[in-house]
Short mmCIF file of C-alpha atoms and ligand atoms in Angstrom, two decimals:
data_model
loop_
_atom_site.label_atom_id
_atom_site.label_comp_id
_atom_site.label_asym_id
_atom_site.label_seq_id
_atom_site.Cartn_x
_atom_site.Cartn_y
_atom_site.Cartn_z
CA MET A 1161 0.08 0.01 0.04
CA GLN A 1162 1.30 3.54 -0.63
CA GLY A 1163 0.43 6.72 0.67
CA GLN A 1164 -1.89 7.91 3.18
CA GLY A 1165 -5.59 7.64 3.30
CA ARG A 1166 -8.41 6.21 4.78
CA VAL A 1167 -10.37 3.20 3.54
CA ALA A 1168 -13.81 2.15 4.61
CA TYR A 1169 -15.17 -1.41 3.55
CA LEU A 1170 -18.87 -2.20 3.37
CA ALA A 1171 -19.75 -5.75 2.40
CA ASN A 1172 -23.43 -5.95 2.77
CA GLY A 1173 -24.70 -4.02 0.06
CA HIS A 1174 -25.73 -7.07 -2.14
CA SER A 1175 -29.36 -6.37 -2.26
CA LEU A 1176 -31.62 -3.34 -3.46
CA ASP A 1177 -33.48 -3.52 -0.12
CA VAL A 1178 -30.12 -2.84 1.52
CA TRP A 1179 -29.46 -0.16 -0.82
CA ARG A 1180 -32.90 1.30 -0.09
CA HIS A 1181 -32.68 1.28 3.68
CA PRO A 1182 -31.89 4.56 5.11
CA GLU A 1183 -29.73 3.62 7.91
CA PHE A 1184 -27.43 1.92 5.31
CA ARG A 1185 -27.70 4.96 2.92
CA SER A 1186 -26.50 6.94 6.25
CA LEU A 1187 -23.73 4.67 6.99
CA LEU A 1188 -22.31 4.64 3.55
CA ILE A 1189 -22.47 8.58 3.40
CA ARG A 1190 -20.62 8.62 6.75
CA ALA A 1191 -18.13 6.23 5.53
CA ILE A 1192 -17.18 8.45 2.42
CA ALA A 1193 -17.30 11.51 4.36
CA TRP A 1194 -14.86 9.54 6.97
CA SER A 1195 -12.51 8.30 4.00
CA SER A 1196 -12.40 11.67 2.19
CA GLY A 1197 -11.01 13.26 5.60
CA ALA A 1198 -14.02 14.97 7.36
CA GLU A 1199 -13.80 15.43 10.78
CA LEU A 1200 -16.15 16.11 13.37
CA PRO A 1201 -15.92 19.46 15.23
CA ALA A 1202 -13.78 19.82 18.23
CA HIS A 1203 -16.48 20.12 20.65
CA PRO A 1204 -20.28 18.97 21.13
CA ILE A 1205 -23.00 21.04 20.05
CA ARG A 1206 -23.66 23.18 23.23
CA CYS A 1207 -27.54 23.10 24.13
CA GLY A 1208 -29.21 25.37 26.68
CA LEU A 1209 -32.68 24.49 28.06
CA LEU A 1210 -35.49 27.16 27.91
CA GLY A 1211 -38.16 26.12 30.55
CA TYR A 1212 -37.66 23.69 33.01
CA GLY A 1213 -41.36 22.97 34.24
CA PRO A 1214 -42.54 21.06 36.78
CA ALA A 1215 -45.64 19.50 35.23
CA PHE A 1216 -43.84 16.54 33.27
CA ASN A 1217 -40.32 17.56 34.23
CA MET A 1218 -39.72 17.94 30.59
CA GLY A 1219 -36.52 20.14 31.27
CA ARG A 1220 -35.06 17.07 32.88
CA GLY A 1221 -35.98 14.97 30.25
CA HIS A 1222 -34.45 16.77 27.40
CA ALA A 1223 -30.89 17.06 29.35
CA GLY A 1224 -31.22 13.52 29.63
CA TRP A 1225 -31.91 12.89 26.47
CA ILE A 1226 -29.28 15.39 25.15
CA ASN A 1227 -26.48 14.05 27.28
CA ALA A 1228 -27.08 10.25 26.43
CA THR A 1229 -26.21 11.64 22.76
CA PRO A 1230 -22.73 11.49 21.53
CA GLY A 1231 -22.19 15.27 20.15
CA LEU A 1232 -24.80 16.84 22.19
CA GLN A 1233 -24.47 18.39 25.64
CA THR A 1234 -26.65 20.37 28.11
CA VAL A 1235 -24.57 23.37 29.29
CA ALA A 1236 -27.23 25.86 30.51
CA MET A 1237 -31.02 26.30 31.75
CA CYS A 1238 -33.29 29.34 32.38
CA ASP A 1239 -36.62 29.43 33.66
CA ALA A 1240 -38.86 32.47 34.94
CA GLN A 1241 -39.37 30.72 38.39
CA PRO A 1242 -36.22 30.96 40.61
CA ALA A 1243 -37.60 27.66 42.22
CA ARG A 1244 -37.33 25.97 39.06
CA VAL A 1245 -33.78 27.17 38.58
CA GLU A 1246 -32.81 25.83 42.21
CA ALA A 1247 -34.73 22.40 41.07
CA ALA A 1248 -32.20 22.41 38.05
CA LYS A 1249 -29.01 23.24 39.96
CA GLU A 1250 -29.75 20.12 42.09
CA GLU A 1251 -30.82 17.56 39.32
CA LEU A 1252 -28.52 19.15 36.74
CA PRO A 1253 -25.20 20.31 38.56
CA GLY A 1254 -22.40 21.54 37.05
CA LEU A 1255 -24.06 23.63 34.19
CA ALA A 1256 -22.07 26.71 32.93
CA GLY A 1257 -25.21 28.76 33.53
CA TYR A 1258 -28.43 29.07 35.29
CA PHE A 1259 -30.66 31.76 34.36
CA THR A 1260 -33.87 33.54 34.92
CA ASP A 1261 -33.73 35.61 31.54
CA LEU A 1262 -33.41 34.35 28.37
CA ASP A 1263 -30.90 37.25 27.27
CA GLN A 1264 -28.78 36.26 29.76
CA MET A 1265 -28.51 32.68 28.54
CA LEU A 1266 -28.40 34.15 25.08
CA ALA A 1267 -25.40 36.13 25.99
CA MET A 1268 -23.28 33.28 26.52
CA ASN A 1269 -20.92 32.61 23.66
CA ASP A 1270 -20.51 29.21 24.24
CA LEU A 1271 -24.07 28.34 23.43
CA ASP A 1272 -25.18 26.68 20.29
CA LEU A 1273 -28.63 25.62 20.58
CA VAL A 1274 -31.87 26.47 22.53
CA VAL A 1275 -34.51 23.81 23.52
CA ASN A 1276 -37.58 25.61 23.89
CA ILE A 1277 -39.92 24.04 26.51
CA LEU A 1278 -42.25 26.48 27.08
CA PRO A 1279 -45.95 27.20 27.14
CA HIS A 1280 -47.45 27.38 23.72
CA ASN A 1281 -47.92 31.14 23.43
CA LEU A 1282 -44.40 31.61 24.10
CA HIS A 1283 -43.04 28.96 21.27
CA ALA A 1284 -42.86 31.61 18.53
CA PRO A 1285 -41.76 34.76 19.95
CA MET A 1286 -38.72 33.10 22.20
CA THR A 1287 -37.69 31.11 19.40
CA LEU A 1288 -37.69 34.34 17.15
CA ARG A 1289 -35.41 35.98 19.72
CA CYS A 1290 -33.09 32.53 19.86
CA LEU A 1291 -32.59 32.74 16.06
CA GLU A 1292 -32.02 36.24 16.14
CA ALA A 1293 -28.89 35.84 18.70
CA GLY A 1294 -27.56 32.89 16.43
CA LYS A 1295 -28.89 29.63 18.14
CA HIS A 1296 -30.44 26.84 16.47
CA VAL A 1297 -33.57 25.96 18.19
CA VAL A 1298 -35.37 22.26 18.82
CA LEU A 1299 -38.91 23.75 19.85
CA GLU A 1300 -41.49 21.33 21.77
CA LYS A 1301 -44.75 20.26 20.29
CA PRO A 1302 -46.89 22.21 19.10
CA PHE A 1303 -44.65 24.49 16.64
CA CYS A 1304 -46.96 27.53 17.64
CA ILE A 1305 -50.46 28.66 17.95
CA GLY A 1306 -51.12 30.11 14.50
CA VAL A 1307 -49.68 29.72 10.94
CA ASP A 1308 -48.51 33.34 10.61
CA GLU A 1309 -45.98 32.32 13.70
CA ALA A 1310 -44.90 29.39 12.05
CA ASP A 1311 -44.07 31.46 8.61
CA ALA A 1312 -42.32 34.00 10.77
CA MET A 1313 -39.96 31.46 12.39
CA ILE A 1314 -39.33 29.46 9.38
CA ALA A 1315 -38.27 32.78 7.52
CA LYS A 1316 -35.83 33.76 10.23
CA ALA A 1317 -34.48 30.44 10.50
CA CYS A 1318 -33.67 30.61 6.96
CA GLU A 1319 -32.69 34.28 7.08
CA LYS A 1320 -30.00 33.24 9.84
CA GLY A 1321 -28.98 29.76 8.17
CA LEU A 1322 -30.02 28.02 11.53
CA MET A 1323 -31.63 24.63 12.08
CA LEU A 1324 -35.41 24.79 13.51
CA SER A 1325 -36.80 21.51 14.33
CA LEU A 1326 -39.69 20.44 16.21
CA PHE A 1327 -39.69 17.75 19.19
CA HIS A 1328 -42.04 15.34 17.34
CA ASN A 1329 -40.71 12.65 19.57
CA ARG A 1330 -43.85 10.62 19.39
CA ARG A 1331 -42.83 9.68 15.86
CA TRP A 1332 -40.64 6.80 17.29
CA ASP A 1333 -43.87 5.68 19.57
CA GLY A 1334 -44.08 1.93 19.49
CA ASP A 1335 -47.54 1.49 17.84
CA TYR A 1336 -47.25 4.29 15.37
CA LEU A 1337 -44.16 2.30 14.10
CA THR A 1338 -45.95 -0.89 14.22
CA ILE A 1339 -48.67 0.74 12.17
CA ARG A 1340 -46.32 2.10 9.41
CA ASP A 1341 -44.65 -1.27 9.37
CA VAL A 1342 -47.80 -3.12 8.69
CA VAL A 1343 -48.89 -0.36 6.11
CA SER A 1344 -45.62 -0.20 4.32
CA ARG A 1345 -45.72 -3.99 3.96
CA GLY A 1346 -49.13 -3.96 2.07
CA LEU A 1347 -51.00 -6.23 4.46
CA ILE A 1348 -54.12 -3.87 4.62
CA GLY A 1349 -53.79 -2.82 1.09
CA GLU A 1350 -54.17 0.88 -0.06
CA VAL A 1351 -55.07 2.79 3.18
CA PHE A 1352 -58.50 4.99 2.48
CA HIS A 1353 -59.62 5.89 6.10
CA ILE A 1354 -57.77 7.02 9.41
CA GLU A 1355 -59.82 7.22 12.45
CA CYS A 1356 -57.99 8.20 16.07
CA GLY A 1357 -58.52 10.11 18.92
CA GLN A 1358 -57.84 10.42 22.64
CA GLY A 1359 -59.75 11.86 25.61
CA GLY A 1360 -62.41 11.20 28.22
CA TYR A 1361 -64.74 12.85 30.61
CA GLY A 1362 -63.86 15.44 33.29
CA HIS A 1363 -62.84 18.94 33.93
CA PRO A 1364 -59.57 19.72 32.29
CA GLY A 1365 -58.03 21.37 35.46
CA PHE A 1366 -57.08 24.65 36.23
CA TRP A 1367 -53.69 25.38 34.37
CA TRP A 1368 -52.25 27.03 31.23
CA ARG A 1369 -53.13 23.99 29.10
CA SER A 1370 -56.72 24.87 29.65
CA ASP A 1371 -56.38 28.38 28.89
CA LYS A 1372 -56.89 29.39 25.13
CA ALA A 1373 -54.74 32.34 25.12
CA ILE A 1374 -51.73 30.37 26.36
CA SER A 1375 -52.39 26.78 25.20
CA GLY A 1376 -53.76 27.74 21.47
CA GLY A 1377 -57.06 25.37 22.08
CA VAL A 1378 -57.81 21.97 23.08
CA MET A 1379 -56.55 20.65 19.78
CA HIS A 1380 -52.83 22.17 20.23
CA ASP A 1381 -51.71 19.44 22.99
CA TRP A 1382 -52.49 15.71 21.76
CA GLY A 1383 -53.51 16.99 18.46
CA ALA A 1384 -50.12 18.03 17.34
CA HIS A 1385 -48.87 14.49 17.80
CA PHE A 1386 -52.10 12.84 16.18
CA ILE A 1387 -52.11 15.22 13.35
CA ASP A 1388 -48.30 14.74 12.51
CA TRP A 1389 -49.01 10.81 12.64
CA ILE A 1390 -51.77 11.22 10.36
CA LEU A 1391 -49.87 13.22 7.72
CA ASN A 1392 -47.15 11.05 7.67
CA LEU A 1393 -49.41 7.95 7.51
CA ALA A 1394 -51.71 9.15 4.78
CA GLY A 1395 -49.35 10.67 2.25
CA GLY A 1396 -50.84 13.16 -0.19
CA LYS A 1397 -51.71 16.75 -0.09
CA ILE A 1398 -54.16 18.22 2.08
CA THR A 1399 -56.98 19.26 0.02
CA GLN A 1400 -60.04 20.18 2.34
CA VAL A 1401 -60.70 20.40 6.23
CA MET A 1402 -63.58 20.28 8.45
CA GLY A 1403 -63.40 21.29 12.08
CA ASP A 1404 -65.90 21.39 14.89
CA PHE A 1405 -65.37 22.84 18.25
CA GLN A 1406 -67.78 22.31 21.24
CA LYS A 1407 -68.04 24.48 24.16
CA ARG A 1408 -70.97 23.19 26.39
CA MET A 1409 -69.78 21.88 29.85
CA TRP A 1410 -66.28 23.56 31.53
CA HIS A 1411 -67.40 27.16 31.50
CA SER A 1412 -64.52 27.92 33.97
CA VAL A 1413 -61.83 27.45 31.70
CA THR A 1414 -61.35 28.81 27.96
CA ASN A 1415 -60.21 26.02 26.03
CA GLU A 1416 -62.79 24.05 23.76
CA ASP A 1417 -64.23 21.15 25.73
CA HIS A 1418 -64.07 19.03 22.28
CA GLY A 1419 -62.53 19.37 18.69
CA GLN A 1420 -62.69 17.40 15.54
CA VAL A 1421 -60.99 17.65 12.70
CA VAL A 1422 -61.69 15.77 9.28
CA ILE A 1423 -58.84 16.03 6.68
CA ARG A 1424 -59.34 14.88 2.88
CA PHE A 1425 -56.20 14.32 1.02
CA ASP A 1426 -55.66 14.43 -2.74
CA ASN A 1427 -54.89 10.56 -2.87
CA GLY A 1428 -58.50 9.80 -1.54
CA VAL A 1429 -57.50 9.10 2.18
CA VAL A 1430 -59.96 10.66 4.85
CA ALA A 1431 -58.68 11.20 8.17
CA ASP A 1432 -60.90 12.05 11.14
CA TYR A 1433 -59.36 12.96 14.43
CA TRP A 1434 -60.97 14.02 18.03
CA THR A 1435 -59.76 15.36 21.26
CA SER A 1436 -62.30 15.57 24.04
CA THR A 1437 -62.89 16.45 27.49
CA ILE A 1438 -66.85 15.58 27.41
CA SER A 1439 -66.59 11.98 25.61
CA ALA A 1440 -67.83 9.86 28.27
CA LEU A 1441 -67.07 6.79 26.03
CA GLY A 1442 -64.17 6.82 23.70
CA ARG A 1443 -62.97 5.50 20.52
CA PRO A 1444 -59.97 3.30 19.67
CA LYS A 1445 -56.82 5.34 19.63
CA TRP A 1446 -56.70 3.95 15.95
CA LEU A 1447 -58.86 2.44 13.17
CA ILE A 1448 -57.40 2.41 9.88
CA LEU A 1449 -59.07 1.05 6.89
CA GLY A 1450 -57.54 -0.26 3.95
CA THR A 1451 -58.50 -2.09 0.71
CA LYS A 1452 -57.26 -5.40 1.99
CA GLY A 1453 -57.72 -5.33 5.61
CA ALA A 1454 -57.72 -3.18 8.72
CA ILE A 1455 -55.85 -2.15 11.90
CA GLN A 1456 -57.12 -1.36 15.20
CA ALA A 1457 -54.93 -0.33 18.34
CA ASN A 1458 -55.85 1.04 21.54
CA TRP A 1459 -52.82 2.15 23.30
CA GLY A 1460 -51.79 -1.42 24.67
CA ASP A 1461 -48.76 -3.33 23.51
CA GLU A 1462 -50.17 -5.10 20.66
CA ILE A 1463 -52.50 -4.07 17.39
CA THR A 1464 -55.56 -5.98 15.91
CA LEU A 1465 -54.63 -6.55 12.13
CA VAL A 1466 -57.23 -8.00 9.76
CA SER A 1467 -55.85 -9.08 6.70
CA TYR A 1468 -57.32 -10.08 2.90
CA ALA A 1469 -53.85 -9.70 1.44
CA SER A 1470 -53.08 -13.23 0.86
CA GLY A 1471 -56.56 -13.66 -0.69
CA VAL A 1472 -58.29 -15.28 2.77
CA ARG A 1473 -58.97 -13.61 5.83
CA HIS A 1474 -56.10 -13.52 8.49
CA GLU A 1475 -56.91 -12.19 11.99
CA GLY A 1476 -54.05 -11.75 14.64
CA LYS A 1477 -52.29 -9.69 17.17
CA VAL A 1478 -48.93 -7.91 16.11
CA PRO A 1479 -46.76 -7.03 19.05
CA VAL A 1480 -46.21 -3.14 19.17
CA LYS A 1481 -42.35 -2.60 18.77
CA LEU A 1482 -40.76 -2.15 21.88
CA PRO A 1483 -38.67 -0.76 23.73
CA SER A 1484 -39.36 2.81 22.35
CA TYR A 1485 -36.20 5.07 22.61
CA GLY A 1486 -38.15 7.97 20.61
CA SER A 1487 -36.65 11.01 22.11
CA THR A 1488 -32.78 9.80 21.98
CA GLN A 1489 -33.36 8.73 18.37
CA TYR A 1490 -34.73 12.27 17.72
CA TYR A 1491 -31.64 14.06 19.04
CA ARG A 1492 -29.45 11.48 17.52
CA ASN A 1493 -30.54 12.85 14.19
CA VAL A 1494 -30.23 16.51 15.22
CA ALA A 1495 -26.73 15.79 16.05
CA ASP A 1496 -26.04 14.01 12.91
CA HIS A 1497 -27.63 16.92 10.84
CA LEU A 1498 -25.75 19.61 12.79
CA LEU A 1499 -22.46 17.54 13.12
CA MET A 1500 -22.32 15.69 9.89
CA GLY A 1501 -24.97 17.65 7.18
CA GLU A 1502 -27.13 14.69 7.37
CA GLN A 1503 -31.02 14.98 6.40
CA LEU A 1504 -32.70 16.54 9.33
CA LEU A 1505 -35.90 14.20 10.20
CA VAL A 1506 -38.26 16.45 11.74
CA THR A 1507 -38.37 19.91 9.79
CA ALA A 1508 -40.22 23.18 10.51
CA GLU A 1509 -42.17 22.68 7.50
CA GLN A 1510 -43.64 19.45 8.06
CA ALA A 1511 -44.33 21.11 11.67
CA ARG A 1512 -46.21 24.19 10.00
CA ARG A 1513 -48.33 21.48 8.11
CA VAL A 1514 -49.96 20.30 11.49
CA ILE A 1515 -50.56 24.00 12.63
CA LEU A 1516 -52.27 24.62 9.15
CA VAL A 1517 -54.69 21.63 9.60
CA ILE A 1518 -55.63 22.95 13.03
CA ASP A 1519 -55.88 26.51 12.02
CA ALA A 1520 -58.15 25.25 9.22
CA ALA A 1521 -59.85 23.31 11.32
CA GLN A 1522 -60.59 26.30 13.84
CA ARG A 1523 -61.78 28.57 10.46
CA SER A 1524 -64.15 25.92 9.49
CA SER A 1525 -65.88 25.36 13.07
CA ALA A 1526 -66.37 29.23 13.19
CA LEU A 1527 -67.58 29.36 9.79
CA GLY A 1528 -69.87 26.03 9.51
CA THR A 1529 -68.45 24.73 6.27
CA SER A 1530 -65.41 22.88 5.13
CA VAL A 1531 -62.39 25.00 4.39
CA SER A 1532 -60.41 24.26 0.98
CA LEU A 1533 -56.80 24.27 1.00
CA ALA A 1534 -55.09 25.74 -1.99
CA ASP A 1535 -51.95 24.38 -3.75
CA GLY A 1536 -48.60 24.77 -2.00
CA TYR A 1537 -50.41 23.14 1.40
CA GLU A 1538 -48.60 19.74 1.14
N1 LIG B 658 -43.52 16.22 23.46
C1 LIG B 658 -43.77 15.66 24.66
O1 LIG B 658 -44.21 14.45 25.12
C2 LIG B 658 -44.31 16.65 25.83
C3 LIG B 658 -44.94 16.31 26.96
C4 LIG B 658 -45.18 17.36 27.80
C5 LIG B 658 -44.94 18.58 27.76
N2 LIG B 658 -44.70 19.09 26.23
C6 LIG B 658 -44.55 20.43 25.80
O2 LIG B 658 -43.65 20.95 26.36
C7 LIG B 658 -43.84 22.54 26.78
C8 LIG B 658 -43.96 22.82 28.08
O3 LIG B 658 -44.57 22.06 28.83
P1 LIG B 658 -44.57 21.72 30.33
O4 LIG B 658 -45.54 20.65 30.68
O5 LIG B 658 -42.99 21.57 30.65
O6 LIG B 658 -44.98 23.08 31.12
P2 LIG B 658 -44.59 23.46 32.39
O7 LIG B 658 -45.93 24.57 32.98
O8 LIG B 658 -44.45 22.46 33.58
O9 LIG B 658 -43.29 24.46 32.37
C9 LIG B 658 -43.14 25.63 31.63
C10 LIG B 658 -41.96 26.27 32.23
O10 LIG B 658 -41.66 27.74 31.58
C11 LIG B 658 -41.37 28.51 32.57
N3 LIG B 658 -41.37 29.91 31.88
C12 LIG B 658 -42.82 30.62 31.53
N4 LIG B 658 -42.56 31.74 30.96
C13 LIG B 658 -41.14 31.85 31.01
C14 LIG B 658 -40.14 32.54 30.15
N5 LIG B 658 -40.67 33.73 30.01
N6 LIG B 658 -38.84 32.49 30.47
C15 LIG B 658 -38.48 31.27 31.07
N7 LIG B 658 -39.34 30.53 31.54
C16 LIG B 658 -40.74 30.72 31.64
C17 LIG B 658 -42.47 28.30 33.67
O11 LIG B 658 -41.68 28.97 34.78
C18 LIG B 658 -42.40 26.90 33.87
O12 LIG B 658 -41.47 26.45 34.75
C19 LIG B 658 -45.09 22.55 26.08
O13 LIG B 658 -45.03 23.10 24.63
C20 LIG B 658 -45.92 21.27 26.09
O14 LIG B 658 -46.98 20.94 25.09
C21 LIG B 658 -44.36 17.94 25.38
#
């Protein structure tokens, strides 16, 4: 052998299936980059948490997922409540900065990325400040309250050449991945109807999530996950949205009690989702009909599959893919994108579509008619 250089040898690319597999492709791209001398940056991507709330300990969760991802590191946190800063000092000792004001955290030179974990009405304004300060942003769901906010954030990220990604961690949930797998194998034929929902009967509680001015409304919470799932499963362009919001019982809070959206796609798929605090009986989490079968799933560790794909009826249970490491897989992709230029899996444009649907559903409900979405709303 002569000269100096790096050789990467991959021996398993012998069938088309392998070449089409996203993980093999990314391995190949990494091998090419490494053999041609690409080096990783000297330091990890330094992340600051904006919001360290007590409701679900999401700040602590994000710090754990970030620190479990080689190439990323939590270096700072900020929460307006001093008590939450004290909690972070105990739970995340040794950070370079603990702040009660975003401007102080943004003034840190050695901060690359902010994770925005704030109530929904603060998603857009605080993200815009982070982008303006030159920081990449990971934003918790939902992207924002209105489409105009989504457009402003996307424009700012483009102008500054920064990453803006949404924390759609539930794309890695076991039941959703299992459903996608069953659908992509053709076991229920062509999907034409998707029905899903969640909720129950009871006062939603006195917290910011029930305050429409802060939360955006009843569909901005779980709806962000369900609508993202629907858009990924349905595939086509959205053509029409019908929404229905009901306010009948819980007048001590401003969120709607019940919200429904029916989405039509240009490939003929119709999806119907509702979220409710006044549904005394529920519907299954998922009911998906295809030309050769159907899937039903209800939060358990298996899904019911009926398939006529082989010509005869088969009914069985498919175990849900476990364990699910969605949040760390999400951050793995963020690191791969920022450090190695790999494709970002959850883009701001995808997240905008979710807000577009909720916005159209609210308009439709107010108008009492379906709303058509013009070309461009893919
Ligand atoms: N992806 C998921 O699975 C998941 C789960 C739970 C929550 N979330 C999302 O996380 C976000 C936060 O929800 P949460 O449950 O952590 O709420 P929370 O009420 O527990 O926390 C919000 C925190 O923001 C702080 N805050 C408010 N205004 C601030 C400001 N101007 N500057 C700094 N800090 C400020 C508050 O002091 C509070 O500690 C929401 O978008 C929610 O939908 C996502």
